[in-house]
mmCIF file of C-alpha atoms in Angstrom:
data_model
loop_
_atom_site.group_PDB
_atom_site.id
_atom_site.type_symbol
_atom_site.label_atom_id
_atom_site.label_comp_id
_atom_site.label_asym_id
_atom_site.label_seq_id
_atom_site.Cartn_x
_atom_site.Cartn_y
_atom_site.Cartn_z
ATOM 1 C CA PHE T 1 6.313 13.490 5.266
ATOM 2 C CA GLN T 2 2.683 12.621 5.961
ATOM 3 C CA ALA T 3 1.342 9.734 3.941
ATOM 4 C CA GLU T 4 -0.776 11.634 1.911
ATOM 5 C CA ASP T 5 1.999 13.411 0.151
ATOM 6 C CA GLY T 6 3.333 10.205 -1.152
ATOM 7 C CA ILE T 7 0.175 9.517 -2.616
ATOM 8 C CA ARG T 8 -0.053 12.612 -4.363
ATOM 9 C CA ASP T 9 3.423 12.150 -5.603
ATOM 10 C CA VAL T 10 2.300 8.984 -7.290
ATOM 11 C CA GLU T 11 -0.777 10.766 -8.852
ATOM 12 C CA ARG T 12 1.016 13.857 -10.167
ATOM 13 C CA SER T 13 3.732 11.409 -12.028
ATOM 14 C CA ARG T 14 1.334 9.502 -13.984
ATOM 15 C CA GLY T 15 1.253 9.630 -17.535
ATOM 16 C CA LEU T 16 5.310 10.885 -17.504
ATOM 17 C CA GLY T 17 6.485 7.736 -18.643
ATOM 18 C CA ASP T 18 9.679 6.231 -16.796
ATOM 19 C CA VAL T 19 9.446 9.302 -14.365
ATOM 20 C CA TYR T 20 6.703 7.841 -12.191
ATOM 21 C CA LYS T 21 7.291 6.183 -8.769
ATOM 22 C CA ARG T 22 7.592 2.683 -8.514
ATOM 23 C CA GLN T 23 8.584 2.443 -4.369
ATOM 24 C CA VAL T 24 6.912 5.407 -2.388
ATOM 25 C CA GLU T 25 7.695 5.501 1.329
ATOM 26 C CA HIS T 26 4.880 6.489 3.479
ATOM 27 C CA SER T 27 4.525 7.369 7.318
ATOM 28 C CA ILE T 28 1.260 6.662 8.605
ATOM 29 C CA TYR T 29 0.454 8.248 12.150
ATOM 30 C CA SER T 30 -1.048 5.294 14.226
ATOM 31 C CA THR T 31 -3.305 6.667 16.658
ATOM 32 C CA SER T 32 -3.510 3.511 18.710
ATOM 33 C CA MET T 33 0.110 4.104 19.341
ATOM 34 C CA ASP T 34 0.503 7.741 18.783
ATOM 35 C CA LYS T 35 3.702 7.466 16.776
ATOM 36 C CA GLN T 36 4.466 7.390 12.992
ATOM 37 C CA VAL T 37 4.932 3.901 11.476
ATOM 38 C CA PRO T 38 7.080 4.027 8.225
ATOM 39 C CA LEU T 39 5.903 1.756 5.038
ATOM 40 C CA ILE T 40 6.865 1.149 1.104
ATOM 41 C CA ALA T 41 4.419 0.651 -1.246
ATOM 42 C CA VAL T 42 6.004 -1.249 -4.570
ATOM 43 C CA ILE T 43 3.719 -0.301 -7.502
ATOM 44 C CA PRO T 44 3.483 -2.328 -10.730
ATOM 45 C CA ASP T 45 3.368 -0.618 -14.121
ATOM 46 C CA ILE T 46 -0.048 -1.936 -14.791
ATOM 47 C CA TYR T 47 -1.522 0.304 -11.971
ATOM 48 C CA PHE T 48 -0.259 3.394 -14.058
ATOM 49 C CA SER T 49 -1.900 2.479 -17.184
ATOM 50 C CA ALA T 50 -5.317 1.200 -16.508
ATOM 51 C CA GLU T 51 -7.933 2.256 -13.971
ATOM 52 C CA ILE T 52 -8.340 -1.080 -12.279
ATOM 53 C CA LEU T 53 -8.553 -2.421 -8.853
ATOM 54 C CA LEU T 54 -5.066 -4.743 -8.298
ATOM 55 C CA PRO T 55 -4.368 -7.305 -4.951
ATOM 56 C CA VAL T 56 -2.416 -6.337 -2.433
ATOM 57 C CA VAL T 57 0.185 -8.139 -0.453
ATOM 58 C CA LEU T 58 1.613 -7.321 2.697
ATOM 59 C CA LEU T 59 5.123 -8.665 3.378
ATOM 60 C CA LEU T 60 5.979 -8.990 6.519
ATOM 61 C CA HIS T 61 9.837 -8.590 8.169
ATOM 62 C CA GLY T 62 11.258 -10.536 10.906
ATOM 63 C CA HIS T 63 12.919 -10.191 14.108
ATOM 64 C CA GLY T 64 15.269 -7.123 14.372
ATOM 65 C CA GLY T 65 14.096 -5.808 11.054
ATOM 66 C CA ASN T 66 12.225 -3.091 9.858
ATOM 67 C CA TYR T 67 9.993 -1.953 6.534
ATOM 68 C CA LYS T 68 13.288 -1.824 4.430
ATOM 69 C CA ASN T 69 14.364 -5.095 4.600
ATOM 70 C CA TRP T 70 12.606 -6.589 1.633
ATOM 71 C CA SER T 71 13.385 -3.760 -0.814
ATOM 72 C CA GLU T 72 16.697 -4.178 -0.175
ATOM 73 C CA LYS T 73 17.251 -7.918 -0.328
ATOM 74 C CA VAL T 74 14.981 -8.499 -3.577
ATOM 75 C CA ASP T 75 13.965 -6.862 -6.654
ATOM 76 C CA LEU T 76 10.548 -6.009 -5.782
ATOM 77 C CA GLU T 77 9.764 -4.166 -8.939
ATOM 78 C CA GLN T 78 10.067 -7.018 -10.894
ATOM 79 C CA ARG T 79 8.102 -9.159 -8.992
ATOM 80 C CA VAL T 80 4.877 -6.664 -8.830
ATOM 81 C CA ASP T 81 4.612 -6.498 -12.189
ATOM 82 C CA ARG T 82 5.268 -10.480 -12.597
ATOM 83 C CA TYR T 83 1.774 -11.269 -10.403
ATOM 84 C CA ASN T 84 0.370 -7.623 -10.857
ATOM 85 C CA SER T 85 -0.036 -7.213 -7.607
ATOM 86 C CA LEU T 86 1.267 -4.171 -5.099
ATOM 87 C CA ILE T 87 3.423 -5.135 -2.241
ATOM 88 C CA ILE T 88 3.149 -3.166 0.806
ATOM 89 C CA CYS T 89 5.964 -3.829 3.155
ATOM 90 C CA PRO T 90 5.391 -1.958 6.647
ATOM 91 C CA ASP T 91 7.077 -1.468 9.564
ATOM 92 C CA GLY T 92 6.638 -3.829 13.034
ATOM 93 C CA SER T 93 9.169 -2.496 14.792
ATOM 94 C CA PRO T 94 12.057 -5.096 15.690
ATOM 95 C CA ASN T 95 10.197 -6.969 18.213
ATOM 96 C CA SER T 96 6.374 -6.531 17.809
ATOM 97 C CA TRP T 97 5.784 -10.295 16.941
ATOM 98 C CA TYR T 98 2.969 -8.046 15.146
ATOM 99 C CA LEU T 99 0.565 -8.468 18.315
ATOM 100 C CA ASP T 100 -0.877 -6.230 20.815
ATOM 101 C CA SER T 101 0.904 -5.550 23.530
ATOM 102 C CA PRO T 102 -0.639 -5.810 27.246
ATOM 103 C CA MET T 103 3.019 -4.403 27.980
ATOM 104 C CA ASP T 104 3.686 -1.639 26.059
ATOM 105 C CA GLN T 105 1.117 1.111 24.347
ATOM 106 C CA GLY T 106 3.545 1.689 21.493
ATOM 107 C CA SER T 107 3.684 -1.695 20.368
ATOM 108 C CA GLN T 108 -0.163 -2.267 19.262
ATOM 109 C CA TYR T 109 0.585 -3.485 16.027
ATOM 110 C CA GLU T 110 -2.481 -5.783 15.526
ATOM 111 C CA THR T 111 -4.737 -2.575 16.238
ATOM 112 C CA PHE T 112 -2.773 -0.822 13.593
ATOM 113 C CA MET T 113 -2.560 -3.372 10.965
ATOM 114 C CA ILE T 114 -6.383 -4.073 10.900
ATOM 115 C CA ASP T 115 -7.868 -0.729 11.989
ATOM 116 C CA GLU T 116 -5.024 2.263 10.357
ATOM 117 C CA LEU T 117 -3.311 0.051 7.974
ATOM 118 C CA ILE T 118 -6.003 -1.683 5.954
ATOM 119 C CA PRO T 119 -8.393 1.322 5.658
ATOM 120 C CA TRP T 120 -5.616 3.713 4.673
ATOM 121 C CA LEU T 121 -4.374 1.058 1.883
ATOM 122 C CA ARG T 122 -8.169 1.256 0.646
ATOM 123 C CA LYS T 123 -8.711 5.416 0.955
ATOM 124 C CA ASN T 124 -5.307 5.788 -0.971
ATOM 125 C CA TYR T 125 -4.933 2.828 -3.239
ATOM 126 C CA ARG T 126 -6.968 1.164 -5.804
ATOM 127 C CA ILE T 127 -6.891 -2.365 -4.346
ATOM 128 C CA SER T 128 -9.067 -5.647 -4.156
ATOM 129 C CA ARG T 129 -8.249 -8.474 -2.429
ATOM 130 C CA LEU T 130 -5.468 -8.835 0.537
ATOM 131 C CA GLY T 131 -3.015 -11.543 1.068
ATOM 132 C CA ILE T 132 -0.278 -11.495 3.656
ATOM 133 C CA SER T 133 3.059 -13.011 4.098
ATOM 134 C CA GLY T 134 6.116 -12.514 5.947
ATOM 135 C CA LEU T 135 9.286 -14.388 7.264
ATOM 136 C CA SER T 136 10.323 -15.755 10.689
ATOM 137 C CA MET T 137 8.451 -13.065 13.210
ATOM 138 C CA GLY T 138 6.638 -12.266 9.950
ATOM 139 C CA GLY T 139 5.636 -15.707 9.129
ATOM 140 C CA HIS T 140 4.208 -15.717 12.743
ATOM 141 C CA GLY T 141 2.508 -12.362 12.195
ATOM 142 C CA ALA T 142 1.146 -13.348 8.758
ATOM 143 C CA LEU T 143 -0.573 -16.463 10.139
ATOM 144 C CA TYR T 144 -1.861 -14.555 13.204
ATOM 145 C CA LEU T 145 -3.386 -11.830 11.567
ATOM 146 C CA ALA T 146 -5.171 -13.768 9.178
ATOM 147 C CA PHE T 147 -6.337 -16.430 11.512
ATOM 148 C CA ARG T 148 -7.966 -13.264 13.612
ATOM 149 C CA HIS T 149 -9.053 -11.555 10.789
ATOM 150 C CA GLN T 150 -10.759 -13.732 8.469
ATOM 151 C CA ASN T 151 -13.304 -11.217 7.487
ATOM 152 C CA ILE T 152 -10.157 -9.150 5.727
ATOM 153 C CA PHE T 153 -7.708 -11.438 4.256
ATOM 154 C CA ASN T 154 -8.027 -13.738 1.665
ATOM 155 C CA ALA T 155 -5.014 -15.728 1.547
ATOM 156 C CA VAL T 156 -1.764 -16.232 3.643
ATOM 157 C CA SER T 157 1.451 -17.729 3.798
ATOM 158 C CA SER T 158 4.472 -17.688 6.023
ATOM 159 C CA MET T 159 8.092 -18.461 5.454
ATOM 160 C CA SER T 160 10.291 -20.033 8.452
ATOM 161 C CA GLY T 161 7.590 -18.878 10.785
ATOM 162 C CA GLY T 162 8.517 -18.759 14.707
ATOM 163 C CA VAL T 163 4.821 -20.410 15.110
ATOM 164 C CA ASP T 164 4.912 -21.526 18.464
ATOM 165 C CA LEU T 165 6.661 -18.616 21.006
ATOM 166 C CA THR T 166 7.236 -20.753 23.883
ATOM 167 C CA TYR T 167 10.414 -22.364 21.078
ATOM 168 C CA SER T 168 12.307 -20.295 23.664
ATOM 169 C CA THR T 169 11.145 -18.066 26.444
ATOM 170 C CA VAL T 170 14.264 -16.104 26.449
ATOM 171 C CA LYS T 171 15.148 -15.332 23.022
ATOM 172 C CA TRP T 172 13.711 -12.563 20.165
ATOM 173 C CA GLU T 173 12.186 -9.880 23.120
ATOM 174 C CA ILE T 174 8.813 -11.626 23.852
ATOM 175 C CA SER T 175 8.502 -11.283 27.319
ATOM 176 C CA LYS T 176 8.963 -7.325 26.575
ATOM 177 C CA ILE T 177 5.729 -7.561 24.449
ATOM 178 C CA ILE T 178 3.573 -10.161 26.153
ATOM 179 C CA GLY T 179 5.253 -10.502 29.816
ATOM 180 C CA SER T 180 7.492 -13.088 30.969
ATOM 181 C CA TYR T 181 6.943 -16.745 30.432
ATOM 182 C CA GLU T 182 6.743 -17.479 34.366
ATOM 183 C CA ASN T 183 4.190 -15.344 35.074
ATOM 184 C CA TYR T 184 2.204 -14.904 31.825
ATOM 185 C CA SER T 185 2.586 -18.665 30.242
ATOM 186 C CA GLU T 186 -0.949 -18.684 29.194
ATOM 187 C CA ARG T 187 -0.529 -15.568 26.643
ATOM 188 C CA TRP T 188 2.689 -17.647 25.295
ATOM 189 C CA ARG T 189 0.274 -20.339 24.645
ATOM 190 C CA ASP T 190 -2.792 -18.135 23.259
ATOM 191 C CA ASN T 191 -0.871 -16.151 21.023
ATOM 192 C CA SER T 192 1.376 -19.235 19.180
ATOM 193 C CA ILE T 193 -0.053 -20.484 15.832
ATOM 194 C CA VAL T 194 0.349 -24.053 16.796
ATOM 195 C CA ASN T 195 -2.581 -23.406 19.098
ATOM 196 C CA MET T 196 -4.930 -21.374 16.908
ATOM 197 C CA VAL T 197 -5.789 -23.851 14.320
ATOM 198 C CA TYR T 198 -9.014 -24.040 16.322
ATOM 199 C CA LEU T 199 -9.521 -20.695 13.907
ATOM 200 C CA VAL T 200 -9.502 -22.088 10.801
ATOM 201 C CA GLU T 201 -11.492 -25.428 11.094
ATOM 202 C CA ASN T 202 -14.028 -24.317 9.130
ATOM 203 C CA ALA T 203 -12.134 -21.295 7.442
ATOM 204 C CA ASP T 204 -12.205 -20.655 3.738
ATOM 205 C CA LEU T 205 -8.787 -19.264 3.417
ATOM 206 C CA PRO T 206 -5.832 -20.510 1.185
ATOM 207 C CA ILE T 207 -2.565 -21.136 3.392
ATOM 208 C CA PHE T 208 0.784 -21.708 2.334
ATOM 209 C CA ILE T 209 3.532 -22.848 5.082
ATOM 210 C CA ASP T 210 7.459 -23.414 4.142
ATOM 211 C CA CYS T 211 10.277 -24.019 6.656
ATOM 212 C CA GLY T 212 14.140 -24.774 5.780
ATOM 213 C CA ILE T 213 14.559 -28.396 6.863
ATOM 214 C CA ASP T 214 18.148 -26.772 8.891
ATOM 215 C CA ASP T 215 16.056 -24.218 10.163
ATOM 216 C CA PHE T 216 15.740 -24.065 13.988
ATOM 217 C CA PHE T 217 12.018 -23.648 13.592
ATOM 218 C CA ILE T 218 11.215 -26.414 11.683
ATOM 219 C CA GLY T 219 9.936 -28.620 14.423
ATOM 220 C CA CYS T 220 7.246 -26.380 15.418
ATOM 221 C CA ASN T 221 6.398 -25.611 11.888
ATOM 222 C CA ARG T 222 6.057 -29.610 11.565
ATOM 223 C CA GLU T 223 4.133 -29.691 14.778
ATOM 224 C CA LEU T 224 1.914 -26.695 12.865
ATOM 225 C CA HIS T 225 1.295 -29.315 9.727
ATOM 226 C CA SER T 226 0.377 -32.210 11.320
ATOM 227 C CA ARG T 227 -2.224 -30.134 13.628
ATOM 228 C CA LEU T 228 -3.854 -28.839 10.657
ATOM 229 C CA LEU T 229 -3.862 -32.159 9.376
ATOM 230 C CA LYS T 230 -5.267 -33.554 12.315
ATOM 231 C CA ALA T 231 -8.135 -30.700 12.375
ATOM 232 C CA GLY T 232 -8.652 -31.295 8.561
ATOM 233 C CA VAL T 233 -7.466 -27.909 7.505
ATOM 234 C CA ALA T 234 -6.452 -27.575 3.871
ATOM 235 C CA HIS T 235 -3.256 -26.054 3.265
ATOM 236 C CA ILE T 236 0.170 -26.202 1.665
ATOM 237 C CA TYR T 237 3.228 -27.334 2.946
ATOM 238 C CA ASN T 238 6.637 -27.722 1.863
ATOM 239 C CA GLU T 239 10.337 -28.051 3.199
ATOM 240 C CA LYS T 240 13.315 -27.510 1.179
ATOM 241 C CA PRO T 241 17.054 -27.509 1.921
ATOM 242 C CA GLY T 242 18.064 -24.279 3.832
ATOM 243 C CA ARG T 243 18.374 -22.629 6.729
ATOM 244 C CA HIS T 244 17.270 -19.522 9.128
ATOM 245 C CA SER T 245 18.530 -17.228 6.121
ATOM 246 C CA TRP T 246 18.199 -14.682 3.755
ATOM 247 C CA ASP T 247 19.687 -16.954 0.950
ATOM 248 C CA TYR T 248 16.331 -19.059 1.898
ATOM 249 C CA TRP T 249 13.991 -16.554 1.821
ATOM 250 C CA THR T 250 15.000 -14.644 -1.007
ATOM 251 C CA GLU T 251 14.810 -17.763 -3.209
ATOM 252 C CA ASN T 252 11.433 -19.163 -2.065
ATOM 253 C CA LEU T 253 9.621 -15.196 -1.887
ATOM 254 C CA ASP T 254 8.538 -16.442 -5.647
ATOM 255 C CA ASP T 255 6.386 -19.434 -4.291
ATOM 256 C CA HIS T 256 4.772 -17.210 -2.043
ATOM 257 C CA LEU T 257 3.691 -14.925 -4.381
ATOM 258 C CA LYS T 258 2.943 -17.066 -6.959
ATOM 259 C CA PHE T 259 0.568 -18.929 -4.434
ATOM 260 C CA LEU T 260 -0.750 -15.618 -3.100
ATOM 261 C CA GLY T 261 -1.218 -14.117 -6.767
ATOM 262 C CA ILE T 262 -3.252 -17.080 -7.596
ATOM 263 C CA ALA T 263 -5.495 -17.363 -4.625
ATOM 264 C CA LEU T 264 -6.421 -13.370 -4.469
ATOM 265 C CA THR T 265 -7.445 -13.698 -8.505
ATOM 266 C CA GLU T 266 -9.601 -16.777 -8.229
ATOM 267 C CA ASN T 267 -13.160 -16.323 -8.047
ATOM 268 C CA GLU T 268 -13.010 -12.428 -8.167
#
């Protein structure tokens, strides 16, 4: 169904007690990519009982994943009630890295997120401030989008983010998105979060980064932390025991939602 159909389902269900939908699946047509992009919206109880604006968190999936990953792994309905916010899980394709690809017109996910998804959310849901988070590829995507669009996002966090694309020039199909490292090494460097710290040197953007101590991305996250410190960029950085796994992400999701919830409601 089209996105608007899902919204009508929510509105029709209001006032019907526990009949209303807490999770709504939408499909948004992307003009930039000429295709439908699915997402799941998770809605707190308070949305149906009070005509108020609520903060929203975009929660991004990792490489090889899809928009259903988070809702299949954790109880998002419980969490939207706990933090009085909406959670939106958009699809980022298995390997977009949430960039605009110069190689593939069907992978323009920065444009989709900023110019298509967010205006659609503001039109169809009662939302206030925006936060963004994600795991692995989605951690990179969250920081990438927030650093580049500070006028849109009010807070950002990353779990086990792949914050340096050059960590591996052969894995995760990055070359399909930005070209081979041999031919386009500047794209790999310029699109890596560790090289984008200059964008937030004078920013008022709450930032939270964490990574498991035994995660293969721990080195590049430590490097990002070091560069943020050197540039004087305020942020929270955390390391905990854990690997690059769903056990780590599901255990630490509440830390991120709590951080974003506080950041999005302060000084409203």
